[in-house]
Amino acid sequence: MKSAQGDRLISLAGGLPCPSTFPVEELRAAADRVLRKDGSLALQYTNTEGYAPLRAYVAEYFLKPRGIPADPDCVLLTSGSQQALDLLGKTLIDTYARVLLEAPSYLSAIQAFGLYEPTFLSVPATPGGVTPDALEKAFRQRPRMFYTVPTFQNPTGWTWSQENRTAAARLAQKHDVFLIEDDPYSELSYDEAPPPPLASFSDPAGTVITGTFSKILSPGIRMGWIAAPRHLMDPLVRAKQASDLCSNILTQRILFELLAEFDLLKHIERLRKHYRRKRDRMLEWLDKLMPTDCTWTRPRGGMFVWLTLPPGLSGTRLLRATQAYGVVFAPGRSFYAHGERDDTIRLNFTHSSDSDMADGLRVLAREIQRMPVDI
Amino acid sequence: MKSAQGDRLISLAGGLPCPSTFPVEELRAAADRVLRKDGSLALQYTNTEGYAPLRAYVAEYFLKPRGIPADPDCVLLTSGSQQALDLLGKTLIDTYARVLLEAPSYLSAIQAFGLYEPTFLSVPATPGGVTPDALEKAFRQRPRMFYTVPTFQNPTGWTWSQENRTAAARLAQKHDVFLIEDDPYSELSYDEAPPPPLASFSDPAGTVITGTFSKILSPGIRMGWIAAPRHLMDPLVRAKQASDLCSNILTQRILFELLAEFDLLKHIERLRKHYRRKRDRMLEWLDKLMPTDCTWTRPRGGMFVWLTLPPGLSGTRLLRATQAYGVVFAPGRSFYAHGERDDTIRLNFTHSSDSDMADGLRVLAREIQRMPVDI
């Protein structure tokens, strides 16, 4: 995150949305209305679960249309979906519990869960998701839970096929493994729509799905959510109470005030168009600039391209080289729980301007070609 | 908290500020300015440590004037001071670490630390704080840290004497115990000023102080802070990153924009006057209404009166009785890590109207007199 904030830096590192897409004026007007009509309540302590109308909105617009059992009482609003991961770690991970991750998996999930000291197991991610064979083998090691980003995954951009989703749901129930489906990107789909979420057909008592307003509206307001089975709500709410008592009610109310008058679907259409063009731009530049022994993913949504370096090159060392020219990205190593591979890097295409993106990729391509191979 | 939000309830339970004191209009204007001039940055991800000008403000106005080493780089902004407690737990408590608390101590600190599974030790609170003899005896059991609210304590309202503070600072250094000074109330002083904070003369490498804007401006915006020794900043920032990536930057900026034009000292003076009157009102009513075998504290600041019931009465049972008449308070039992005493209750005097307070105390006095003694 720090790299992505510096002054004279070209950053392909973070997962930052493009600030030109934020509905600034609409949020300003919403803030104005909330503080004029309901200021005292919007500035007081509130309940831990979150603002009831906003929980109902999440159920109505994010769960129901996608076939997920939609009870507002089972929605917990969180400080971004990062807090959702932390609360799940707090609630589900005892010391030495086994947590199964895709390899690679989302860096900040590894960090969030890691603080509760589980034993991490991993199962290889593939372009179509985790295969049933690999998953069953991994489930036989008796993980307590399986964390996955099945749609436009961070970091790879890959999306699980319908077949792999169906198999995973069946296997999780068979082996009694808790499914955690992290779903921040499914609205950001640039070609055909992704398959339905795992949570729409897996065992409801053994599945959690998390989402966020960060990627479609604004990350600065820190508003994410968990939809959990009823039996998990009490422990999650207790964990949140111990973590921060309650979420920021001022921004909960501003967000709800915005949503009441805002055409979110139309906004998401605009985002798709904007990011589709950026994704295409990045893929064009990569085709043009990268040496032939590099390979990379061609994501149908989300925010990232995952690039595999020529044999023998290290993403960590490459970062040191490009950093000297003010260009940063996320080395792939940190997306593995045990840092087991260092030959990949993650590139973000949503945040930088076209010219920064091109300049950054030029430096990257040059440094890849310059770098001595590690034998 | 839930009890304090109900519709037809008289709540003396929570630690809610009086909403009439919130600077609603000033915050509305500040939000308007921030979103007009800097909307995109105020809605984007931000750094984990917090908005730099606000960290500098905390150092300049909350630390420096009170003799605490004031380096803005050692200030971490948190989602209310509850998150500060959670991050300290995450950072300092390994399973089975010993954590020393005053008995009674702040309920939500017990909950925050409790999730990291320490062994709780306790040392008796007294009207002048913890005595050196009791503290040394407790320190000999080798706690990793000592958590204290030395000024206008929650729940008792008690304030440590200068002598006990000096002794505690010396003993903590001698026994190598980490001091956590939780200081949400020291601005809310209604008689003479409290003694200087422990953090102004204890070993800086072994002391943390936490504070909050919740009690003096608005709890809804969730803005607290930790001032920590340099060697703790990295682990705390990593813990915060894993917990929620960063705090809400929109409200960080609104708050800073407000503070730039707002006379905070004058506002605090108004709060003191407002709450002093409410404290006096509660003490008058208690004198008038309570049976002679009840005793209670006469706090010189903060938000709470701590009442000891007549011998043989249970605070938990009393709550069930008054609840039937729509009156709630916080039973004292939950303020003990091991629930070891049930003959006390905590009463808040900052939130309810004068007439609600009087009606609530009337019900309370009546039910105390009615209740059968537990032999």
CSV table of C-alpha atoms in Angstrom, one decimal, chain A:
chain,number,residue,atom,x,y,z
A,1,MET,CA,0.0,0.0,0.0
A,2,LYS,CA,2.8,2.4,0.9
A,3,SER,CA,4.4,1.9,-2.6
A,4,ALA,CA,1.1,2.8,-4.1
A,5,GLN,CA,0.9,6.1,-2.3
A,6,GLY,CA,4.3,7.6,-3.0
A,7,ASP,CA,4.7,10.8,-4.9
A,8,ARG,CA,6.7,10.1,-8.0
A,9,LEU,CA,6.0,6.4,-8.2
A,10,ILE,CA,4.3,4.4,-10.9
A,11,SER,CA,2.5,1.7,-9.0
A,12,LEU,CA,1.1,-1.4,-10.5
A,13,ALA,CA,1.1,-2.8,-6.9
A,14,GLY,CA,-2.0,-2.2,-4.9
A,15,GLY,CA,-5.6,-3.1,-5.6
A,16,LEU,CA,-6.8,0.5,-5.8
A,17,PRO,CA,-9.8,1.5,-7.8
A,18,CYS,CA,-9.5,4.4,-10.2
A,19,PRO,CA,-10.4,7.5,-8.2
A,20,SER,CA,-12.1,9.1,-11.2
A,21,THR,CA,-14.9,6.5,-10.7
A,22,PHE,CA,-15.8,7.6,-7.2
A,23,PRO,CA,-19.2,9.2,-7.0
A,24,VAL,CA,-17.8,12.2,-5.0
A,25,GLU,CA,-20.5,14.7,-5.6
A,26,GLU,CA,-23.3,12.2,-4.8
A,27,LEU,CA,-21.6,11.2,-1.6
A,28,ARG,CA,-21.1,14.9,-0.7
A,29,ALA,CA,-24.8,15.5,-1.2
A,30,ALA,CA,-25.7,12.3,0.8
A,31,ALA,CA,-23.4,13.4,3.7
A,32,ASP,CA,-25.1,16.7,3.7
A,33,ARG,CA,-28.6,15.2,3.9
A,34,VAL,CA,-27.6,12.7,6.6
A,35,LEU,CA,-26.0,15.4,8.8
A,36,ARG,CA,-28.9,17.9,8.3
A,37,LYS,CA,-31.7,15.5,9.0
A,38,ASP,CA,-30.2,13.0,11.4
A,39,GLY,CA,-26.9,14.3,12.7
A,40,SER,CA,-27.1,13.2,16.3
A,41,LEU,CA,-27.9,9.6,15.5
A,42,ALA,CA,-25.3,9.5,12.8
A,43,LEU,CA,-22.6,10.6,15.3
A,44,GLN,CA,-23.6,8.4,18.3
A,45,TYR,CA,-22.5,4.8,19.1
A,46,THR,CA,-24.6,2.3,17.2
A,47,ASN,CA,-25.2,-1.4,17.3
A,48,THR,CA,-22.4,-3.9,16.4
A,49,GLU,CA,-24.2,-5.7,13.6
A,50,GLY,CA,-24.5,-2.5,11.5
A,51,TYR,CA,-27.2,-0.1,10.2
A,52,ALA,CA,-30.3,-2.2,9.7
A,53,PRO,CA,-31.5,-0.7,6.3
A,54,LEU,CA,-28.0,-1.2,4.9
A,55,ARG,CA,-27.9,-4.8,6.0
A,56,ALA,CA,-31.3,-5.3,4.3
A,57,TYR,CA,-29.9,-3.6,1.2
A,58,VAL,CA,-27.0,-6.1,1.1
A,59,ALA,CA,-29.4,-9.0,1.4
A,60,GLU,CA,-31.7,-7.6,-1.3
A,61,TYR,CA,-29.1,-6.4,-3.9
A,62,PHE,CA,-26.1,-8.6,-3.3
A,63,LEU,CA,-27.4,-11.9,-2.0
A,64,LYS,CA,-30.9,-12.5,-3.3
A,65,PRO,CA,-30.3,-11.8,-7.0
A,66,ARG,CA,-27.4,-14.3,-6.9
A,67,GLY,CA,-29.4,-17.1,-5.2
A,68,ILE,CA,-27.9,-16.8,-1.8
A,69,PRO,CA,-30.3,-17.3,1.2
A,70,ALA,CA,-31.0,-13.6,2.0
A,71,ASP,CA,-31.8,-12.9,5.6
A,72,PRO,CA,-30.7,-9.4,6.7
A,73,ASP,CA,-30.2,-10.7,10.3
A,74,CYS,CA,-27.4,-12.9,8.9
A,75,VAL,CA,-25.6,-10.0,7.4
A,76,LEU,CA,-22.8,-8.4,9.5
A,77,LEU,CA,-21.4,-5.1,8.2
A,78,THR,CA,-17.6,-4.8,8.6
A,79,SER,CA,-14.8,-2.2,8.3
A,80,GLY,CA,-14.0,-3.3,4.7
A,81,SER,CA,-13.9,-7.0,3.9
A,82,GLN,CA,-10.5,-7.2,5.5
A,83,GLN,CA,-12.3,-6.9,8.9
A,84,ALA,CA,-14.6,-9.7,7.7
A,85,LEU,CA,-11.5,-11.9,7.3
A,86,ASP,CA,-10.1,-10.9,10.7
A,87,LEU,CA,-13.4,-11.7,12.4
A,88,LEU,CA,-13.6,-15.1,10.7
A,89,GLY,CA,-10.0,-15.8,11.8
A,90,LYS,CA,-10.9,-14.7,15.4
A,91,THR,CA,-14.0,-16.9,15.4
A,92,LEU,CA,-13.0,-20.0,13.5
A,93,ILE,CA,-9.2,-20.4,14.1
A,94,ASP,CA,-7.9,-22.0,17.2
A,95,THR,CA,-4.1,-22.3,17.5
A,96,TYR,CA,-3.0,-25.1,15.2
A,97,ALA,CA,-6.3,-25.3,13.4
A,98,ARG,CA,-5.7,-26.2,9.7
A,99,VAL,CA,-6.6,-23.6,7.1
A,100,LEU,CA,-6.7,-24.6,3.5
A,101,LEU,CA,-5.8,-21.9,0.9
A,102,GLU,CA,-5.4,-21.9,-2.8
A,103,ALA,CA,-1.8,-21.5,-3.9
A,104,PRO,CA,-1.5,-18.6,-4.6
A,105,SER,CA,-4.1,-16.9,-2.4
A,106,TYR,CA,-4.9,-13.4,-1.3
A,107,LEU,CA,-2.0,-11.9,0.6
A,108,SER,CA,-4.0,-10.0,3.2
A,109,ALA,CA,-6.1,-13.1,4.0
A,110,ILE,CA,-2.9,-15.0,4.7
A,111,GLN,CA,-1.9,-12.1,7.0
A,112,ALA,CA,-5.3,-11.9,8.7
A,113,PHE,CA,-5.6,-15.6,9.4
A,114,GLY,CA,-1.9,-15.9,10.1
A,115,LEU,CA,-2.2,-13.8,13.3
A,116,TYR,CA,-4.4,-16.6,14.8
A,117,GLU,CA,-1.6,-19.1,14.2
A,118,PRO,CA,-3.2,-21.8,12.1
A,119,THR,CA,-1.3,-24.4,10.1
A,120,PHE,CA,-1.7,-23.4,6.5
A,121,LEU,CA,-2.3,-26.1,3.9
A,122,SER,CA,-2.5,-25.4,0.3
A,123,VAL,CA,-4.0,-26.7,-2.9
A,124,PRO,CA,-2.9,-25.5,-6.4
A,125,ALA,CA,-5.0,-22.9,-8.1
A,126,THR,CA,-5.6,-23.5,-11.8
A,127,PRO,CA,-7.2,-21.3,-14.5
A,128,GLY,CA,-10.5,-23.0,-13.9
A,129,GLY,CA,-10.2,-23.1,-10.1
A,130,VAL,CA,-9.2,-26.0,-7.8
A,131,THR,CA,-9.9,-29.4,-9.4
A,132,PRO,CA,-12.0,-31.9,-7.5
A,133,ASP,CA,-9.1,-34.4,-7.2
A,134,ALA,CA,-6.8,-31.9,-5.7
A,135,LEU,CA,-9.5,-30.6,-3.4
A,136,GLU,CA,-10.5,-34.0,-2.1
A,137,LYS,CA,-6.8,-34.9,-1.4
A,138,ALA,CA,-6.5,-31.6,0.5
A,139,PHE,CA,-9.7,-32.1,2.4
A,140,ARG,CA,-8.4,-35.5,3.6
A,141,GLN,CA,-5.9,-33.5,5.7
A,142,ARG,CA,-8.9,-32.3,7.7
A,143,PRO,CA,-8.7,-28.5,7.4
A,144,ARG,CA,-11.2,-26.6,9.5
A,145,MET,CA,-11.9,-24.2,6.7
A,146,PHE,CA,-11.1,-23.6,3.0
A,147,TYR,CA,-10.7,-19.9,2.0
A,148,THR,CA,-11.2,-19.2,-1.7
A,149,VAL,CA,-11.6,-16.2,-4.1
A,150,PRO,CA,-13.4,-18.2,-6.8
A,151,THR,CA,-14.2,-15.2,-9.1
A,152,PHE,CA,-11.5,-13.1,-10.7
A,153,GLN,CA,-9.2,-14.2,-8.1
A,154,ASN,CA,-6.7,-12.0,-6.3
A,155,PRO,CA,-3.8,-12.5,-7.4
A,156,THR,CA,-4.3,-14.6,-10.5
A,157,GLY,CA,-7.5,-13.2,-12.1
A,158,TRP,CA,-8.7,-16.8,-12.6
A,159,THR,CA,-12.3,-17.8,-12.2
A,160,TRP,CA,-13.5,-21.2,-11.1
A,161,SER,CA,-15.6,-23.2,-13.6
A,162,GLN,CA,-19.2,-24.2,-12.8
A,163,GLU,CA,-18.0,-27.8,-12.6
A,164,ASN,CA,-15.3,-27.1,-10.0
A,165,ARG,CA,-17.7,-25.0,-8.0
A,166,THR,CA,-20.3,-27.8,-7.8
A,167,ALA,CA,-17.6,-30.3,-6.9
A,168,ALA,CA,-16.2,-28.1,-4.2
A,169,ALA,CA,-19.6,-27.5,-2.6
A,170,ARG,CA,-20.2,-31.3,-2.5
A,171,LEU,CA,-16.8,-32.1,-1.2
A,172,ALA,CA,-16.9,-29.4,1.5
A,173,GLN,CA,-20.1,-30.9,2.9
A,174,LYS,CA,-18.9,-34.4,2.6
A,175,HIS,CA,-15.6,-33.7,4.5
A,176,ASP,CA,-17.2,-31.1,6.9
A,177,VAL,CA,-15.0,-28.3,5.9
A,178,PHE,CA,-16.1,-24.7,6.3
A,179,LEU,CA,-16.2,-22.7,3.0
A,180,ILE,CA,-15.2,-19.1,3.1
A,181,GLU,CA,-16.0,-17.5,-0.2
A,182,ASP,CA,-14.4,-14.1,-0.6
A,183,ASP,CA,-16.2,-12.2,-3.4
A,184,PRO,CA,-15.0,-8.6,-3.8
A,185,TYR,CA,-14.8,-8.7,-7.6
A,186,SER,CA,-17.7,-10.5,-9.2
A,187,GLU,CA,-19.4,-7.2,-10.1
A,188,LEU,CA,-16.3,-6.3,-12.1
A,189,SER,CA,-16.9,-8.6,-14.9
A,190,TYR,CA,-15.7,-7.5,-18.4
A,191,ASP,CA,-16.7,-10.4,-20.7
A,192,GLU,CA,-19.3,-13.0,-20.0
A,193,ALA,CA,-20.8,-13.1,-16.5
A,194,PRO,CA,-19.1,-15.4,-14.0
A,195,PRO,CA,-20.8,-18.6,-12.7
A,196,PRO,CA,-23.0,-18.2,-9.6
A,197,PRO,CA,-21.3,-17.9,-6.3
A,198,LEU,CA,-20.4,-21.1,-4.4
A,199,ALA,CA,-22.6,-19.8,-1.6
A,200,SER,CA,-25.7,-20.1,-3.8
A,201,PHE,CA,-25.5,-23.9,-3.8
A,202,SER,CA,-23.1,-25.0,-1.0
A,203,ASP,CA,-24.3,-26.1,2.4
A,204,PRO,CA,-25.7,-22.9,4.0
A,205,ALA,CA,-24.7,-24.0,7.5
A,206,GLY,CA,-21.1,-24.4,6.4
A,207,THR,CA,-20.6,-21.4,4.1
A,208,VAL,CA,-19.7,-17.8,4.6
A,209,ILE,CA,-19.6,-15.2,1.8
A,210,THR,CA,-17.9,-11.8,2.1
A,211,GLY,CA,-18.2,-8.8,-0.1
A,212,THR,CA,-17.4,-5.1,-0.1
A,213,PHE,CA,-18.3,-1.6,-1.4
A,214,SER,CA,-14.6,-0.9,-1.7
A,215,LYS,CA,-14.2,-1.9,-5.3
A,216,ILE,CA,-17.5,-0.6,-6.7
A,217,LEU,CA,-18.0,2.6,-4.7
A,218,SER,CA,-15.1,3.7,-2.4
A,219,PRO,CA,-12.6,1.9,-0.3
A,220,GLY,CA,-12.1,5.0,1.9
A,221,ILE,CA,-15.4,4.5,3.6
A,222,ARG,CA,-14.4,1.0,4.7
A,223,MET,CA,-17.6,-0.8,4.2
A,224,GLY,CA,-17.7,-4.6,3.7
A,225,TRP,CA,-20.0,-7.4,4.8
A,226,ILE,CA,-20.2,-11.0,5.8
A,227,ALA,CA,-23.3,-13.2,5.2
A,228,ALA,CA,-23.0,-16.0,7.6
A,229,PRO,CA,-25.1,-19.0,8.8
A,230,ARG,CA,-27.2,-18.1,11.8
A,231,HIS,CA,-25.2,-20.2,14.3
A,232,LEU,CA,-22.1,-18.1,13.4
A,233,MET,CA,-23.7,-14.7,13.9
A,234,ASP,CA,-23.4,-14.5,17.7
A,235,PRO,CA,-19.7,-15.4,17.7
A,236,LEU,CA,-19.0,-13.0,14.9
A,237,VAL,CA,-20.8,-10.2,16.5
A,238,ARG,CA,-19.0,-10.8,19.8
A,239,ALA,CA,-15.7,-10.8,17.9
A,240,LYS,CA,-16.6,-7.5,16.2
A,241,GLN,CA,-17.7,-6.0,19.5
A,242,ALA,CA,-14.3,-6.9,21.0
A,243,SER,CA,-12.5,-5.5,17.9
A,244,ASP,CA,-14.1,-2.0,17.5
A,245,LEU,CA,-17.5,-2.1,19.3
A,246,CYS,CA,-19.3,-1.0,16.1
A,247,SER,CA,-18.6,0.3,12.6
A,248,ASN,CA,-18.6,4.0,11.7
A,249,ILE,CA,-22.3,4.9,11.6
A,250,LEU,CA,-21.8,8.2,9.9
A,251,THR,CA,-20.5,6.5,6.8
A,252,GLN,CA,-23.0,3.6,7.1
A,253,ARG,CA,-25.7,6.2,6.9
A,254,ILE,CA,-24.1,8.3,4.1
A,255,LEU,CA,-23.7,5.1,2.1
A,256,PHE,CA,-27.3,4.1,2.6
A,257,GLU,CA,-28.5,7.6,1.8
A,258,LEU,CA,-26.5,7.5,-1.4
A,259,LEU,CA,-27.8,4.0,-2.4
A,260,ALA,CA,-31.4,5.2,-1.9
A,261,GLU,CA,-31.1,7.6,-4.8
A,262,PHE,CA,-28.2,6.2,-6.8
A,263,ASP,CA,-28.4,3.9,-9.8
A,264,LEU,CA,-25.8,1.4,-8.6
A,265,LEU,CA,-26.3,-1.0,-11.6
A,266,LYS,CA,-25.7,1.8,-14.0
A,267,HIS,CA,-22.6,2.9,-12.0
A,268,ILE,CA,-21.3,-0.7,-12.1
A,269,GLU,CA,-21.8,-0.7,-15.9
A,270,ARG,CA,-19.7,2.4,-16.2
A,271,LEU,CA,-17.0,0.8,-14.0
A,272,ARG,CA,-17.0,-2.3,-16.2
A,273,LYS,CA,-16.5,-0.3,-19.3
A,274,HIS,CA,-13.8,1.8,-17.7
A,275,TYR,CA,-11.8,-1.2,-16.4
A,276,ARG,CA,-12.4,-3.4,-19.4
A,277,ARG,CA,-10.6,-0.8,-21.5
A,278,LYS,CA,-7.8,-0.7,-18.9
A,279,ARG,CA,-7.5,-4.5,-18.8
A,280,ASP,CA,-7.4,-4.5,-22.6
A,281,ARG,CA,-4.7,-1.8,-22.6
A,282,MET,CA,-2.6,-3.8,-20.2
A,283,LEU,CA,-2.9,-7.0,-22.2
A,284,GLU,CA,-2.0,-5.1,-25.4
A,285,TRP,CA,1.1,-3.6,-23.8
A,286,LEU,CA,2.2,-7.0,-22.3
A,287,ASP,CA,1.8,-8.7,-25.7
A,288,LYS,CA,3.9,-5.9,-27.3
A,289,LEU,CA,6.6,-5.5,-24.6
A,290,MET,CA,7.2,-8.8,-22.8
A,291,PRO,CA,9.8,-11.3,-23.7
A,292,THR,CA,8.4,-14.5,-25.2
A,293,ASP,CA,9.4,-16.6,-22.3
A,294,CYS,CA,7.0,-14.7,-20.0
A,295,THR,CA,3.4,-15.9,-19.6
A,296,TRP,CA,0.5,-14.1,-18.0
A,297,THR,CA,-3.2,-14.5,-17.3
A,298,ARG,CA,-6.0,-12.9,-19.4
A,299,PRO,CA,-8.6,-12.1,-16.6
A,300,ARG,CA,-12.2,-11.8,-17.5
A,301,GLY,CA,-12.8,-9.5,-14.6
A,302,GLY,CA,-11.3,-8.1,-11.4
A,303,MET,CA,-8.2,-6.0,-11.1
A,304,PHE,CA,-5.1,-8.1,-11.7
A,305,VAL,CA,-2.9,-9.8,-14.2
A,306,TRP,CA,-0.6,-12.5,-12.9
A,307,LEU,CA,2.6,-12.9,-14.8
A,308,THR,CA,5.0,-15.8,-14.6
A,309,LEU,CA,8.6,-14.7,-15.2
A,310,PRO,CA,11.1,-16.5,-17.5
A,311,PRO,CA,12.7,-19.5,-15.8
A,312,GLY,CA,15.2,-18.6,-13.1
A,313,LEU,CA,14.0,-15.1,-12.5
A,314,SER,CA,12.9,-13.9,-9.0
A,315,GLY,CA,10.0,-11.5,-8.6
A,316,THR,CA,11.4,-10.2,-5.4
A,317,ARG,CA,14.7,-9.3,-7.0
A,318,LEU,CA,12.9,-7.8,-10.0
A,319,LEU,CA,11.0,-5.5,-7.7
A,320,ARG,CA,14.3,-4.2,-6.3
A,321,ALA,CA,15.5,-3.5,-9.9
A,322,THR,CA,12.3,-1.7,-11.1
A,323,GLN,CA,12.0,0.2,-7.8
A,324,ALA,CA,15.2,2.0,-8.6
A,325,TYR,CA,13.3,3.5,-11.6
A,326,GLY,CA,10.2,4.3,-9.6
A,327,VAL,CA,8.1,1.4,-10.7
A,328,VAL,CA,6.5,-1.1,-8.3
A,329,PHE,CA,4.3,-4.1,-8.4
A,330,ALA,CA,3.4,-7.0,-6.0
A,331,PRO,CA,5.9,-9.8,-6.1
A,332,GLY,CA,4.1,-13.1,-6.2
A,333,ARG,CA,5.9,-14.7,-3.3
A,334,SER,CA,3.8,-13.0,-0.7
A,335,PHE,CA,0.7,-14.7,-2.1
A,336,TYR,CA,1.9,-18.1,-1.0
A,337,ALA,CA,1.5,-19.0,2.7
A,338,HIS,CA,5.0,-20.5,2.8
A,339,GLY,CA,6.6,-18.2,0.2
A,340,GLU,CA,7.1,-21.3,-1.9
A,341,ARG,CA,7.3,-19.7,-5.3
A,342,ASP,CA,9.1,-16.5,-6.3
A,343,ASP,CA,8.8,-16.6,-10.1
A,344,THR,CA,5.5,-14.6,-10.4
A,345,ILE,CA,4.3,-11.1,-10.0
A,346,ARG,CA,0.9,-9.4,-9.7
A,347,LEU,CA,0.1,-6.4,-11.9
A,348,ASN,CA,-2.8,-4.1,-11.2
A,349,PHE,CA,-4.6,-2.5,-14.2
A,350,THR,CA,-7.3,-0.4,-12.5
A,351,HIS,CA,-5.4,2.4,-10.9
A,352,SER,CA,-2.7,3.9,-13.0
A,353,SER,CA,-3.2,6.2,-16.0
A,354,ASP,CA,-2.7,4.8,-19.4
A,355,SER,CA,0.6,6.5,-19.8
A,356,ASP,CA,1.9,5.5,-16.4
A,357,MET,CA,0.8,1.9,-17.1
A,358,ALA,CA,2.7,1.9,-20.4
A,359,ASP,CA,5.8,3.5,-18.9
A,360,GLY,CA,5.7,1.1,-15.9
A,361,LEU,CA,5.4,-2.0,-18.2
A,362,ARG,CA,8.3,-0.7,-20.3
A,363,VAL,CA,10.6,-0.5,-17.3
A,364,LEU,CA,9.4,-3.9,-16.2
A,365,ALA,CA,10.0,-5.5,-19.6
A,366,ARG,CA,13.5,-4.0,-19.8
A,367,GLU,CA,14.5,-5.1,-16.3
A,368,ILE,CA,13.2,-8.6,-16.9
A,369,GLN,CA,15.4,-8.8,-20.0
A,370,ARG,CA,18.4,-7.3,-18.2
A,371,MET,CA,18.2,-9.5,-15.1
A,372,PRO,CA,20.7,-12.3,-14.7
A,373,VAL,CA,19.1,-15.7,-14.3
A,374,ASP,CA,19.3,-17.3,-10.8
A,375,ILE,CA,20.8,-20.8,-11.3
